[in-house]
Short mmCIF file of C-alpha atoms and ligand atoms in Angstrom, two decimals:
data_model
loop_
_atom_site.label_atom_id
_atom_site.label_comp_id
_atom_site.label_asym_id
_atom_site.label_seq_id
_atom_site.Cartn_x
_atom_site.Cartn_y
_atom_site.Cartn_z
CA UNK A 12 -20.21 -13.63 -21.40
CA UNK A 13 -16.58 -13.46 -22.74
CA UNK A 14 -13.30 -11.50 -21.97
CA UNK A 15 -10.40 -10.71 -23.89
CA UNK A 16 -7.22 -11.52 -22.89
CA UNK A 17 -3.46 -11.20 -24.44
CA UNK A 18 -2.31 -14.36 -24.96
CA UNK A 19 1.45 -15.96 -25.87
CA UNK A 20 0.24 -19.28 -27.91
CA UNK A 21 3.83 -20.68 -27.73
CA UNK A 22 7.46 -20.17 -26.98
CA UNK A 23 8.50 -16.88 -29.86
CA UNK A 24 4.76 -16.43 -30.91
CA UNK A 25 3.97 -13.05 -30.73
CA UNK A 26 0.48 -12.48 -28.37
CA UNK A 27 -2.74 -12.32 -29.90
CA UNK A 28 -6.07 -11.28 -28.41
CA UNK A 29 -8.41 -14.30 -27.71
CA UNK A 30 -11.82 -14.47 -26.41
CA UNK A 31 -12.59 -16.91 -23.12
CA UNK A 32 -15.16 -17.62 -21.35
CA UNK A 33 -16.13 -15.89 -18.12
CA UNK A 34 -15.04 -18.13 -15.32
CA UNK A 35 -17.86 -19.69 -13.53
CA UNK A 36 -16.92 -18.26 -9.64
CA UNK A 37 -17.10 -20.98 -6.78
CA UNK A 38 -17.47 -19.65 -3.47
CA UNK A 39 -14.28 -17.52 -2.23
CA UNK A 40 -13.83 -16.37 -5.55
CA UNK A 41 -13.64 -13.32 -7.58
CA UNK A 42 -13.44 -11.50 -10.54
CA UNK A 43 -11.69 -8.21 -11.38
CA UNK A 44 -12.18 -6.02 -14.02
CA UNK A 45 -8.95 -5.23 -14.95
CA UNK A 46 -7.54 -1.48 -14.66
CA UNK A 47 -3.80 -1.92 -15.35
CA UNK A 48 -1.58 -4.91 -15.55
CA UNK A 49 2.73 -4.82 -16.35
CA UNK A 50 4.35 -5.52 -18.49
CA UNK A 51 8.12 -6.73 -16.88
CA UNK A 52 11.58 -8.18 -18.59
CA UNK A 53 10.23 -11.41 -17.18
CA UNK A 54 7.41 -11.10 -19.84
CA UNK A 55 9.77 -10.54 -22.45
CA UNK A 56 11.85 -13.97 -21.04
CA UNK A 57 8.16 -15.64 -21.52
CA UNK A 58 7.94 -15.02 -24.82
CA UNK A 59 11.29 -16.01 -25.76
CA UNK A 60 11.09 -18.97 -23.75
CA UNK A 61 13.92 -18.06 -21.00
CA UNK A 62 11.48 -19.85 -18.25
CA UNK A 63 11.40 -23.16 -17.49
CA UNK A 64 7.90 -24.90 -16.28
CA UNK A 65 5.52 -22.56 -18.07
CA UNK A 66 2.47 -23.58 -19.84
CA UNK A 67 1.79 -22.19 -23.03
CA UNK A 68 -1.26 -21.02 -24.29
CA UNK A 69 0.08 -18.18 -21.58
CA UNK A 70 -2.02 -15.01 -20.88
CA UNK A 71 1.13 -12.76 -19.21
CA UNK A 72 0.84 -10.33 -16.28
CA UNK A 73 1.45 -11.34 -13.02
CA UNK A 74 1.10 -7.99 -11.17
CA UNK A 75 -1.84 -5.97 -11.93
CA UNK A 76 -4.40 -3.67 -10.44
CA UNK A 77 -8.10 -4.03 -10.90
CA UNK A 78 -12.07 -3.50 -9.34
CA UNK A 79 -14.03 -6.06 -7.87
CA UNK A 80 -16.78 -6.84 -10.40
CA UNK A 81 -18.40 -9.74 -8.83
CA UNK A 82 -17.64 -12.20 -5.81
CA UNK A 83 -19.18 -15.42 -4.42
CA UNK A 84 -19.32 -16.01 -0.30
CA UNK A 85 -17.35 -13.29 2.05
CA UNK A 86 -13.52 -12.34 1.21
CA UNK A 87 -12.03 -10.40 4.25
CA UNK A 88 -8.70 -8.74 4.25
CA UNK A 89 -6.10 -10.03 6.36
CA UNK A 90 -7.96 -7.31 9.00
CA UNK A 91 -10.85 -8.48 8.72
CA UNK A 92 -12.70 -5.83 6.57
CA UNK A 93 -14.89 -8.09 3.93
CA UNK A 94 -14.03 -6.77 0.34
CA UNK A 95 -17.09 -5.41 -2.07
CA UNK A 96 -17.98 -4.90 -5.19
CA UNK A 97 -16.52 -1.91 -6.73
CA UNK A 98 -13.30 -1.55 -4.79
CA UNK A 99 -9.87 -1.72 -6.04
CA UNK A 100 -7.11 -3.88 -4.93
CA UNK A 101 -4.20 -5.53 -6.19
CA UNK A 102 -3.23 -9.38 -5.52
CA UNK A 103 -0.58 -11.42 -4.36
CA UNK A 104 0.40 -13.31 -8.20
CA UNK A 105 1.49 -16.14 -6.30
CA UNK A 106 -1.27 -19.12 -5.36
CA UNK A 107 -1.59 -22.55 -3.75
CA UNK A 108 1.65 -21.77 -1.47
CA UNK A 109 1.18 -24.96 0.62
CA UNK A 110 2.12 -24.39 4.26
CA UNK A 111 2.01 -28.24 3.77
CA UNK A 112 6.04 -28.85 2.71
CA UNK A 113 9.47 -28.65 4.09
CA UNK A 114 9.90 -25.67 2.52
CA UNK A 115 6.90 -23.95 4.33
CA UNK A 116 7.41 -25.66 7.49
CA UNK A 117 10.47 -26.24 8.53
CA UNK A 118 12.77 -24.04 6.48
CA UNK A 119 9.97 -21.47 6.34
CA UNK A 120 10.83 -19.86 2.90
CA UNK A 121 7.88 -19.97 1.50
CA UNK A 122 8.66 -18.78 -2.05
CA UNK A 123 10.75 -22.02 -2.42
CA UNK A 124 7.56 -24.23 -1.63
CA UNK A 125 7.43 -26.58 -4.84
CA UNK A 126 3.67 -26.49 -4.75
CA UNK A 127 3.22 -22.55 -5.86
CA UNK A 128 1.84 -21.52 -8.36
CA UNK A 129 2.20 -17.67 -10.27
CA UNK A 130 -0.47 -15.62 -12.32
CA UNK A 131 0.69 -15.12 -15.61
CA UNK A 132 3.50 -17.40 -15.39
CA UNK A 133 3.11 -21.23 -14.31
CA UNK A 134 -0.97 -20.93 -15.02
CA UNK A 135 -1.84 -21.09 -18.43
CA UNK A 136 -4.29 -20.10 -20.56
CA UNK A 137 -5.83 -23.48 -20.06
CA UNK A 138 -6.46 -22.77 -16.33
CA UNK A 139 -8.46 -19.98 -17.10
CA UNK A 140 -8.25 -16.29 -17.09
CA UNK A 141 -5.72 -16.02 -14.55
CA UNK A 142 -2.86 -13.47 -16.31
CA UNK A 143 -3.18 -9.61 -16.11
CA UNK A 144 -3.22 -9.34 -19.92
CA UNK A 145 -7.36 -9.51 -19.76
CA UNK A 146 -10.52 -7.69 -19.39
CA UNK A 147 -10.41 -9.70 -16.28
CA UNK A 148 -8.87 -11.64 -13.93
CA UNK A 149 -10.03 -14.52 -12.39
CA UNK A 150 -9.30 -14.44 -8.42
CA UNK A 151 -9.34 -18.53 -6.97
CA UNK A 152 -10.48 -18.81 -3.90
CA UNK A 153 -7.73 -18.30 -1.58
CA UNK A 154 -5.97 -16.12 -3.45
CA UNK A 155 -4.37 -13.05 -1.68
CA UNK A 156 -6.39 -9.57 -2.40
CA UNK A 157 -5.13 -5.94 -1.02
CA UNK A 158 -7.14 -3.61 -0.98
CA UNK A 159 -5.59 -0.11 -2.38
CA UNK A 160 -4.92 2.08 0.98
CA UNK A 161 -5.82 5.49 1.52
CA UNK A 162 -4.25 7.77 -1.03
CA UNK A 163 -2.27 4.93 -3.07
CA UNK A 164 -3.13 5.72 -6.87
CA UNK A 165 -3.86 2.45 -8.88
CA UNK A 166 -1.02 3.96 -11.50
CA UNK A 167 1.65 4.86 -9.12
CA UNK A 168 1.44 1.64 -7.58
CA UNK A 169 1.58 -0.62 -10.30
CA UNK A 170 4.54 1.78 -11.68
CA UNK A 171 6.60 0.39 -8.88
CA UNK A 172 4.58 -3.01 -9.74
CA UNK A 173 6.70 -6.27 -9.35
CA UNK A 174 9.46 -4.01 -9.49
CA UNK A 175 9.19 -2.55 -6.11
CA UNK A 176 7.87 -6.16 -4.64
CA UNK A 177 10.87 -7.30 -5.63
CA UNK A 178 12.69 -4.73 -4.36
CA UNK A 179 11.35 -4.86 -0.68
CA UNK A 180 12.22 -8.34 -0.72
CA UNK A 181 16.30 -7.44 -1.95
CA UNK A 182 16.03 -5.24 1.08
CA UNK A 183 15.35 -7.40 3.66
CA UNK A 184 17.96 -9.28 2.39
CA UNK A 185 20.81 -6.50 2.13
CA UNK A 186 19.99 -5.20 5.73
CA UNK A 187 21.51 -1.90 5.02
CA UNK A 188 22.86 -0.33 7.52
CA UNK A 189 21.91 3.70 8.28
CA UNK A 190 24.74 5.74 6.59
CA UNK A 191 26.36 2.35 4.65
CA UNK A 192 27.54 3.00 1.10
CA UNK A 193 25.33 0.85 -1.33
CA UNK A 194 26.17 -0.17 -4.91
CA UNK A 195 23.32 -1.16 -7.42
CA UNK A 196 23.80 -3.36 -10.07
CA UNK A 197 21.21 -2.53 -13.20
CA UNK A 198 18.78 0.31 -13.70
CA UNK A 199 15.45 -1.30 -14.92
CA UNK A 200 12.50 -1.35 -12.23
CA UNK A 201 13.90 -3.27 -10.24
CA UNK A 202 17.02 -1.69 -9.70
CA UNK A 203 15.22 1.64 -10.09
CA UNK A 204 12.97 0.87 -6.66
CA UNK A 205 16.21 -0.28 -5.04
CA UNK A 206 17.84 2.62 -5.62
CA UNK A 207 14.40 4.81 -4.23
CA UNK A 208 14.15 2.09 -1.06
CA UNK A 209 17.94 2.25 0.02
CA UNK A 210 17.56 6.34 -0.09
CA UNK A 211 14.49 5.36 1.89
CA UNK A 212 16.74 3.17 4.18
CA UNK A 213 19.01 6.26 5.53
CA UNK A 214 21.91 4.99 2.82
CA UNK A 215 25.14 6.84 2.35
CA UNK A 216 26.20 6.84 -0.94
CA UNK A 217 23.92 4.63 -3.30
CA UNK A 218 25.41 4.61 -6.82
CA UNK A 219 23.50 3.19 -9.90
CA UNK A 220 25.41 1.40 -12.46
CA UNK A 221 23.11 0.12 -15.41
CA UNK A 222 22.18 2.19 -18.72
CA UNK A 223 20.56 3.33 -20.98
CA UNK A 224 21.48 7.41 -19.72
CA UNK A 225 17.72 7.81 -19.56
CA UNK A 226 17.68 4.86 -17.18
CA UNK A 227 20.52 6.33 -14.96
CA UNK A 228 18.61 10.17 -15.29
CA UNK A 229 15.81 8.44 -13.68
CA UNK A 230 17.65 6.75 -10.94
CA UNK A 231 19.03 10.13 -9.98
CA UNK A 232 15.47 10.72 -9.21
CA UNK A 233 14.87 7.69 -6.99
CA UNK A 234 17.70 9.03 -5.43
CA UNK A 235 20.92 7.84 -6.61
CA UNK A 236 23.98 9.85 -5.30
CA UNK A 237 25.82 8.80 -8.30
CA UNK A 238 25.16 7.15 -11.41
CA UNK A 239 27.82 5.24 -13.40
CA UNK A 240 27.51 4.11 -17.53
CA UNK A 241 28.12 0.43 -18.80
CA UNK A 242 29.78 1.75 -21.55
CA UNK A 243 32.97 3.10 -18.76
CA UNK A 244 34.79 -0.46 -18.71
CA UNK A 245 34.16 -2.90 -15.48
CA UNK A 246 37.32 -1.63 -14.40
CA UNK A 247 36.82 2.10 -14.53
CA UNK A 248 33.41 1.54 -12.93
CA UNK A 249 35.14 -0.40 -10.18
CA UNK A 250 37.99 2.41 -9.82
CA UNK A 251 35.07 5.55 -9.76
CA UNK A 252 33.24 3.31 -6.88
CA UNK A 253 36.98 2.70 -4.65
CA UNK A 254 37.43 6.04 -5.25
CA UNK A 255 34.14 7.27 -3.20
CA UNK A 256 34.42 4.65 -0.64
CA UNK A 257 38.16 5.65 0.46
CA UNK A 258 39.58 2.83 -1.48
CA UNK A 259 37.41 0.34 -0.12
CA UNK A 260 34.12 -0.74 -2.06
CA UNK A 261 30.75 -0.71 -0.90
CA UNK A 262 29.17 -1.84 1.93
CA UNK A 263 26.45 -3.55 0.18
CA UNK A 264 26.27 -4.36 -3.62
CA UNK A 265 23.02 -5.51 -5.02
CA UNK A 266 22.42 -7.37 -8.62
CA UNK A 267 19.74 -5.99 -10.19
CA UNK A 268 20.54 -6.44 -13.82
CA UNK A 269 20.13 -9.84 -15.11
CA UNK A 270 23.32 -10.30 -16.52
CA UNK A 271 25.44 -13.21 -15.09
CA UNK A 272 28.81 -11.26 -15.61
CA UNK A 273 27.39 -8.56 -12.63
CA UNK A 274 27.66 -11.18 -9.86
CA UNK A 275 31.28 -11.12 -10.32
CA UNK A 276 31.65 -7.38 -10.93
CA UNK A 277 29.25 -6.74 -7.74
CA UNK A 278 32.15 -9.19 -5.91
CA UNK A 279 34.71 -6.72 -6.85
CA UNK A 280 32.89 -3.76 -6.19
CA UNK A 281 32.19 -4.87 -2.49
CA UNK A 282 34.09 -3.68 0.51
CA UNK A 283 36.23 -6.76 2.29
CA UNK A 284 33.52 -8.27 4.48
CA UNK A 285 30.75 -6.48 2.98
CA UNK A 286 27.29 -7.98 1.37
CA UNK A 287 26.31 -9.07 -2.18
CA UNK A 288 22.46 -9.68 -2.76
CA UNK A 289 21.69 -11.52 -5.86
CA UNK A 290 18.23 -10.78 -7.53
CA UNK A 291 18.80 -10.31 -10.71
CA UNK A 292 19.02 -13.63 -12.50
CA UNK A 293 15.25 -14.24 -12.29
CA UNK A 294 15.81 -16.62 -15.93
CA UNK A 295 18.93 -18.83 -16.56
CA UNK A 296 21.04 -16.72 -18.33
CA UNK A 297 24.09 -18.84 -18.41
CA UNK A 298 27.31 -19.40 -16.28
CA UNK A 299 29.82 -16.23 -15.05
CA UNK A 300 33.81 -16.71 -13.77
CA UNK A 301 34.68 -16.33 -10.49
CA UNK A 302 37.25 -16.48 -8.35
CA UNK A 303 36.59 -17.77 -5.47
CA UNK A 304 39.96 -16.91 -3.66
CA UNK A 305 40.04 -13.38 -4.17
CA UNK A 306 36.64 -12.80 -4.82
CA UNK A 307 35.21 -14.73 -1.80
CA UNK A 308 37.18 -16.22 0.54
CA UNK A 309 39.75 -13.57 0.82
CA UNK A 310 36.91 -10.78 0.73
CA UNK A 311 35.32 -12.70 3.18
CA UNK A 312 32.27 -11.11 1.51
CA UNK A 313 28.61 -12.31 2.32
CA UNK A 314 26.15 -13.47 -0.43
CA UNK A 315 22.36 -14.01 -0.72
CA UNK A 316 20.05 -15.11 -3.05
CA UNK A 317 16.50 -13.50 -3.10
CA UNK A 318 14.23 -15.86 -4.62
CA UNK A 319 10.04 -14.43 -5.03
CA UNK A 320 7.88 -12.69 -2.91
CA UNK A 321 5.70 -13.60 -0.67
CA UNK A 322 2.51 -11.69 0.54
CA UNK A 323 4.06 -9.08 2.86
CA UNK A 324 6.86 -7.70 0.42
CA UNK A 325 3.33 -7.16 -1.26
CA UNK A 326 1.99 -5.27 1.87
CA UNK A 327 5.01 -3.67 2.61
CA UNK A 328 5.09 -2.21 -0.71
CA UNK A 329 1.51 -0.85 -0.90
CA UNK A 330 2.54 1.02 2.63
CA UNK A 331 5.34 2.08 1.04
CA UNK A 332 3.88 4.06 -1.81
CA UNK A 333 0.82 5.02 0.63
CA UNK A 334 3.59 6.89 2.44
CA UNK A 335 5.80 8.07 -0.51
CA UNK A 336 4.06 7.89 -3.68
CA UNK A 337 4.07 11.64 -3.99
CA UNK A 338 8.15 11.37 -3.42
CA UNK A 339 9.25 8.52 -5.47
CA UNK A 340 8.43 8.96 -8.91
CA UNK A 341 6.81 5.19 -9.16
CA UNK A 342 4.11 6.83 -11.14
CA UNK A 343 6.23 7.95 -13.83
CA UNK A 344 8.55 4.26 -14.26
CA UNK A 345 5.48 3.35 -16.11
CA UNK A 346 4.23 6.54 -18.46
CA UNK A 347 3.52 4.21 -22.08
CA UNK A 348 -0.17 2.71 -21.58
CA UNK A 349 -0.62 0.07 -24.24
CA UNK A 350 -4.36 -1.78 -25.10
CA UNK A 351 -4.91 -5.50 -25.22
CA UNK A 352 -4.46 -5.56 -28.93
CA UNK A 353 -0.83 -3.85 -28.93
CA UNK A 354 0.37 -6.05 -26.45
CA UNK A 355 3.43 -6.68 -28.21
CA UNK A 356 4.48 -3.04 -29.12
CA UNK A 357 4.42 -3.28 -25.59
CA UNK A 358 6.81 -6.27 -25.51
CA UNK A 359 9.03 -4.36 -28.28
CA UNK A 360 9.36 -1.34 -26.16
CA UNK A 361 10.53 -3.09 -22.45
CA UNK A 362 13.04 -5.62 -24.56
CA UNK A 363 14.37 -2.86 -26.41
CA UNK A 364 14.83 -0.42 -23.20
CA UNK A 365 13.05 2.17 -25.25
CA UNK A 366 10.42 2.28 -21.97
CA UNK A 367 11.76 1.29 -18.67
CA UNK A 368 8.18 -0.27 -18.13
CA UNK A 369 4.98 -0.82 -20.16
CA UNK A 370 1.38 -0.69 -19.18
CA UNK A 371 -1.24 -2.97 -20.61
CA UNK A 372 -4.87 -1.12 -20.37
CA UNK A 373 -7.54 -3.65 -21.14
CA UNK A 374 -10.56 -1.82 -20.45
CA UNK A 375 -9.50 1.56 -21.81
ZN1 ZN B 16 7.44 -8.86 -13.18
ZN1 ZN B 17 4.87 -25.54 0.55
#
């Protein structure tokens, strides 16, 4: 028995459909026949080679939906309820999470341990079918299935995808107050599911600034009050965003957009002794200026990182589109279904911002 999978042989080469072997499962395993698996930016970074610590042969996809097909011993849910044949769930894409480090134990931020390890990203090829890009997906024991809730479409959640697991994470992070002005910073699906949660979140204002315009039409959408174009100079943006905080700046900026020049826009765009949440700059993109007088100290601005996500920004985000997938337009962030075989049209069409997120469909 043999799969197909996507796979990136090396850093620039475009992805080719091989065959591997079925894995053999050990007990605690599974295997998932694959319904629907993204296709991110961080994909696009893979292939390009933006990531350090990543072992090519690479079959891509960290965050994907499938059906049990088989299974070896009894997997339970984190209630209890064993998982079967047949139903669909999602995983967490991040294994082997130690609870054995400082990291885990004393610092307890658990997607700093050294010792994880992420679908599609730091596996390889080599380790087996363990990247979304494939007929199917090889679960290790231990890792971290959810089962689809009640209502949650396969499609709408993997539209929010990694996106919107990211995004719960930013939010914990920002701790947006009800009524608080909120600036974000890009308006890909990341920023796109920020925008949707701080809505969520009882925000005042919450202004997108990113592009393309079809990008910022769709933010509107997820519920942006405002939406502002990168092609209005840093400046004017900055001005437009004073202007509808009574001179002030927001309450909370957050970087969604990649680019290492936004950390020191979202630093003037926040109010004096507001909060900047970095998530963003997910590759190394390359050194920004700052100053750290006026920009900082003076301000006397806050600012977090948001590295990951960890198993309940996972469950937190299944709830979420359980309780407002028919709301948020999650569904519709990911409309372009690609096969295994057109993988990189796929690719194309999320580097280029023609889609703002692809779907590989290996079984359709
Ligand atoms: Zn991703
Ligand atoms: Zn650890």
């Amino acid at each position: 028995m043999t799969y197909r999978a996507a796979t990136i042989a090396s850093v620039g080469a475009a992805a080719r459909t091989e065959e591997y072997a079925a894995p053999e499962l050990e007990p605690g395993a599974a295997l998932l026949h694959t319904l629907f698996a993204e296709v991110c930016g961080t994909d696009v970074h893979l292939r390009d080679g933006r990531l350090a610590g990543v072992p090519y042969p690479l079959i891509p996809g960290h965050v994907a939906v499938g059906v049990i097909a088989a299974h070896r011993g009894v997997l339970r849910d984190i209630h209890g309820q064993a998982f079967n044949d047949g139903d669909v769930v999602t995983f967490l894409d991040v294994h082997e999470t130690c609870n054995n480090c400082y990291e885990c134990l004393v610092t307890k931020q658990t997607t700093r341990c050294p010792h994880r390890k992420v679908y599609g990203i730091t596996y390889g090829a080599h380790d087996g079918l363990l990247g979304g890009w494939s007929e199917a997906i090889w679960m290790k024991p231990g890792v971290k299935l959810l089962r689809m809730p009640q209502g949650v479409e396969p499609a709408a959640f993997i539209g929010g995808g990694c996106g919107l697991v990211t995004a719960v994470h930013a939010m914990d992070r920002a701790e947006i107050k009800l009524g608080q002005s909120v600036v974000v910073l890009g308006a890909g699906p990341v920023g796109q599911s920020i925008v949707a949660l701080s809505s969520l979140s009882g925000a005042g204002d919450v202004i997108a600034i990113g592009g393309p315009q079809n990008r910022l039409s769709f933010a509107q959408r997820m519920g942006a009050t405002a939406t502002i174009g990168l092609e209005m100079p840093p400046a004017e943006r900055a001005a437009i965003v004073r202007e509808r905080t009574r001179g002030r700046g927001a309450d909370v900026v957050i970087e969604a957009s990649g680019a290492p020049d936004a950390v020191s826009q979202a630093l003037d765009l926040v109010r004096d002794g507001g909060r900047v949440v970095v998530c963003g700059q997910y590759t190394d993109r390359g050194a920004t200026s700052i100053n750290p007088h006026l920009q900082i100290n003076k301000k006397h601005v806050e600012i977090r990182g948001c590295w990951g996500s960890d198993y309940s920004h996972f469950y937190r985000a299944l709830e979420l589109v359980a309780r407002f997938g028919s709301k948020v337009p999650w569904r519709e962030l990911a409309v372009k279904h690609y096969p295994l075989d057109e993988a990189n049209d796929a690719l194309d069409a999320v580097a280029s911002q023609e889609v703002i997120k692809a779907i590989i469909t290996p079984n359709l």
